[in-house]
Amino acid sequence: MAKYKTVADALRKQITRGDYPKGGQLPNQNELAEKFDTSRVTIKKALDLLSIEGLVFSIQGSGTYVKKNIRQLSETGIKIGQNIGLTHQIGEQTELVNKVLAFNVRFPRDEECKYLMIKKESPVYEIKRLRVINNKPYSVEYSLLPVELVPNITLGILEHSVYDYIRQDVGLIFGGNQQFIKAAPPNDEDRQYLSCKDNEPVLEVTKIMFLENGRPFEYSKVRHRYDMVEMCFNDTQHE
């Protein structure tokens, strides 16, 4: 595990068990670097991850603080549509398995060009994964990523964390995302991979992920079992 994720995991535990009170200030980056025997760069990456998760916020020139609604945030279940990816949402005691169902490179269709803001001549990775949590099917994920932006994806990467690869190895900085969420009847693949019955709906999330500069880098459609996910929308402002 990358050092910054080890630091983030340790701080997350300390925050959720109350070592740092709600609204309280964390030690500064130099103190944390000394405590975890690492660099300030690693500490910043760990704090950025916790900020994305909605656990802390930073005030320029003052420091990093624990959010006052930390208990409500920590007690909610798996949330959909966030930028951190499923790998970082689940706890240490949760087993996540990614089964690659399809992986190829092709040219995008007209609608996909519009969503990804690319030309028809720009190849994309077409990926389909079944995500299984604690031996229970969680979701079927269909993703398109421009080869130009995210090169050298392998089966090994798909079996672990694509977002970690994009952030750490490719060096891209995530921005926001746009989501479209709806309930849908199960299709044949939902029945096959998610073990859905005919009367069990799925929650379908269509998402466009953007880089910090506003450029789209992923267009995805994820179909979740209705009983394995919840929607939780939090205002990330600290006030």
XYZ file of C-alpha atoms in Angstrom:
239
model
C 0.000 0.000 0.000
C 1.237 3.485 -0.861
C 2.571 5.425 2.129
C 0.030 8.234 1.800
C -2.829 5.711 1.959
C -1.302 4.160 5.096
C -1.175 7.620 6.670
C -4.724 8.404 5.548
C -5.988 5.109 7.002
C -4.320 5.817 10.341
C -5.704 9.365 10.515
C -9.153 8.163 9.443
C -9.208 5.700 12.348
C -8.079 8.364 14.805
C -10.721 10.782 13.566
C -13.623 8.310 13.597
C -12.840 7.045 17.111
C -12.629 10.624 18.412
C -8.902 11.089 18.980
C -9.347 14.409 17.204
C -12.617 16.096 18.288
C -15.255 17.319 15.859
C -14.279 20.808 14.740
C -10.808 20.333 16.217
C -7.523 21.036 14.472
C -5.144 18.330 13.317
C -1.393 18.668 13.938
C 0.327 20.683 11.233
C 1.925 18.963 8.257
C 5.447 19.111 9.700
C 4.289 17.480 12.935
C 2.394 14.783 11.039
C 5.399 14.149 8.797
C 7.551 13.617 11.868
C 4.919 11.438 13.545
C 4.587 9.135 10.502
C 8.267 9.361 9.533
C 7.493 10.597 6.031
C 7.546 13.738 3.869
C 5.175 16.698 3.837
C 4.250 15.769 0.262
C 2.978 12.403 1.498
C 1.093 14.060 4.354
C -0.549 16.509 1.939
C -1.697 13.652 -0.303
C -3.156 11.857 2.716
C -4.989 14.998 3.878
C -6.248 15.637 0.342
C -7.732 12.137 0.316
C -9.470 12.697 3.656
C -10.774 16.021 2.365
C -12.235 14.329 -0.713
C -13.907 11.811 1.589
C -15.496 14.700 3.467
C -13.775 14.089 6.808
C -11.596 17.212 7.065
C -11.290 20.695 5.598
C -8.407 23.144 5.349
C -8.235 26.869 5.964
C -5.355 28.589 4.210
C -2.837 29.902 6.700
C -4.572 28.208 9.616
C -4.512 24.424 9.210
C -6.638 21.332 8.743
C -9.747 20.692 10.827
C -12.116 17.784 11.464
C -15.619 18.392 10.173
C -18.284 18.850 12.812
C -20.600 16.317 11.153
C -17.946 13.592 11.170
C -20.180 11.089 13.014
C -22.951 11.323 10.426
C -20.426 11.055 7.607
C -18.636 8.051 9.085
C -21.809 6.117 9.837
C -23.254 6.224 6.339
C -22.804 3.212 4.068
C -21.200 2.894 0.649
C -21.943 6.031 -1.327
C -22.238 6.295 -5.073
C -20.823 8.789 -7.509
C -17.891 10.110 -5.467
C -14.444 10.882 -6.857
C -12.466 8.676 -4.500
C -13.510 5.360 -5.981
C -14.930 2.278 -4.325
C -11.513 1.024 -3.161
C -11.205 3.922 -0.701
C -14.807 3.842 0.501
C -14.775 0.341 1.928
C -13.230 -0.528 5.275
C -10.211 -2.669 5.991
C -12.376 -5.636 6.949
C -14.205 -5.521 3.615
C -12.985 -7.616 0.713
C -13.316 -6.062 -2.732
C -12.760 -8.174 -5.845
C -12.777 -6.699 -9.352
C -13.560 -9.222 -12.077
C -12.764 -7.979 -15.574
C -15.560 -9.046 -17.916
C -14.384 -7.168 -21.022
C -11.356 -5.040 -21.935
C -10.550 -3.686 -25.381
C -9.675 -0.580 -27.357
C -11.995 0.906 -29.970
C -13.004 4.193 -31.536
C -15.766 6.178 -29.784
C -19.311 6.617 -31.030
C -20.759 10.079 -31.680
C -22.450 10.350 -28.264
C -19.282 9.186 -26.492
C -17.221 11.786 -28.372
C -19.553 14.446 -27.044
C -19.286 13.280 -23.433
C -15.497 12.836 -23.518
C -14.865 15.879 -25.755
C -12.705 13.860 -28.147
C -12.616 13.218 -31.886
C -13.822 10.029 -33.567
C -10.206 9.170 -34.389
C -9.206 9.142 -30.691
C -9.250 5.557 -29.363
C -10.786 4.738 -25.996
C -10.481 1.872 -23.555
C -13.773 0.001 -23.224
C -13.943 -1.702 -19.834
C -16.575 -3.824 -18.131
C -15.997 -4.998 -14.551
C -18.027 -6.901 -11.989
C -17.316 -5.590 -8.506
C -17.864 -8.006 -5.647
C -17.879 -7.023 -1.959
C -17.503 -9.756 0.658
C -18.434 -12.392 -1.935
C -21.651 -10.541 -2.838
C -22.131 -8.939 -6.272
C -22.170 -5.157 -5.873
C -22.179 -3.577 -9.327
C -21.466 -3.971 -13.017
C -19.328 -1.088 -14.242
C -19.036 0.008 -17.871
C -16.276 2.596 -18.457
C -14.705 4.469 -21.341
C -11.363 6.278 -20.941
C -9.380 8.063 -23.686
C -6.141 6.197 -24.390
C -4.362 9.509 -24.922
C -5.140 10.710 -21.384
C -4.819 7.411 -19.527
C -2.246 5.260 -21.352
C -0.936 1.782 -20.606
C -3.899 0.388 -18.683
C -3.450 -3.339 -18.038
C -5.593 -6.167 -16.688
C -3.596 -5.967 -13.463
C -4.602 -2.337 -13.003
C -8.257 -3.139 -13.683
C -8.182 -5.847 -11.043
C -7.118 -3.266 -8.458
C -7.781 0.510 -8.444
C -8.012 2.389 -11.746
C -8.295 5.723 -9.942
C -5.139 5.053 -7.931
C -3.301 4.335 -11.185
C -4.596 7.540 -12.776
C -3.634 9.679 -9.787
C -0.345 8.091 -8.757
C 1.177 6.709 -11.957
C -0.294 8.939 -14.648
C -0.233 11.974 -12.352
C -3.631 13.446 -13.232
C -5.486 15.640 -10.753
C -9.193 14.998 -10.375
C -11.754 17.762 -10.584
C -15.496 17.351 -10.266
C -18.021 15.010 -11.797
C -21.470 15.061 -13.326
C -23.915 12.304 -12.406
C -27.271 11.086 -13.639
C -29.000 8.623 -11.300
C -32.118 6.568 -11.972
C -33.823 3.334 -10.998
C -34.119 0.776 -13.770
C -35.524 -2.723 -14.255
C -32.910 -5.484 -14.361
C -31.565 -6.577 -17.726
C -30.052 -9.915 -18.677
C -26.585 -8.982 -17.435
C -27.990 -7.750 -14.111
C -29.657 -11.109 -13.656
C -26.487 -12.942 -14.638
C -23.853 -10.978 -12.748
C -25.791 -9.278 -9.919
C -28.183 -12.170 -9.255
C -31.125 -9.808 -9.614
C -34.629 -11.170 -9.672
C -37.172 -9.872 -12.171
C -38.859 -7.727 -9.506
C -35.619 -6.266 -8.087
C -34.613 -2.886 -9.531
C -31.072 -1.675 -10.064
C -29.732 1.789 -9.403
C -28.010 3.079 -12.524
C -25.445 5.862 -12.218
C -24.147 7.517 -15.379
C -21.105 9.635 -14.582
C -18.631 11.887 -16.353
C -15.389 12.452 -14.444
C -13.380 15.633 -15.037
C -9.794 16.621 -14.443
C -8.890 19.731 -12.493
C -8.731 21.688 -15.774
C -12.276 20.619 -16.696
C -11.377 18.027 -19.309
C -13.402 14.780 -19.152
C -11.343 11.638 -18.652
C -13.991 8.990 -17.965
C -17.521 8.260 -19.076
C -19.112 5.434 -17.113
C -22.381 3.706 -16.449
C -22.614 1.625 -13.278
C -25.543 -0.606 -12.381
C -25.833 -1.386 -8.654
C -27.862 -3.919 -6.751
C -30.585 -1.955 -4.964
C -29.713 -3.489 -1.580
C -25.965 -2.856 -1.749
C -25.786 0.919 -2.080
C -27.256 4.151 -0.811
C -27.288 7.732 -1.998
C -25.867 10.258 0.437
C -25.344 13.884 -0.564
C -23.245 16.007 1.765
C -22.528 19.715 1.551
C -18.720 19.775 1.608
C -18.531 23.349 2.926
C -17.272 23.540 6.482
C -19.486 26.377 7.597
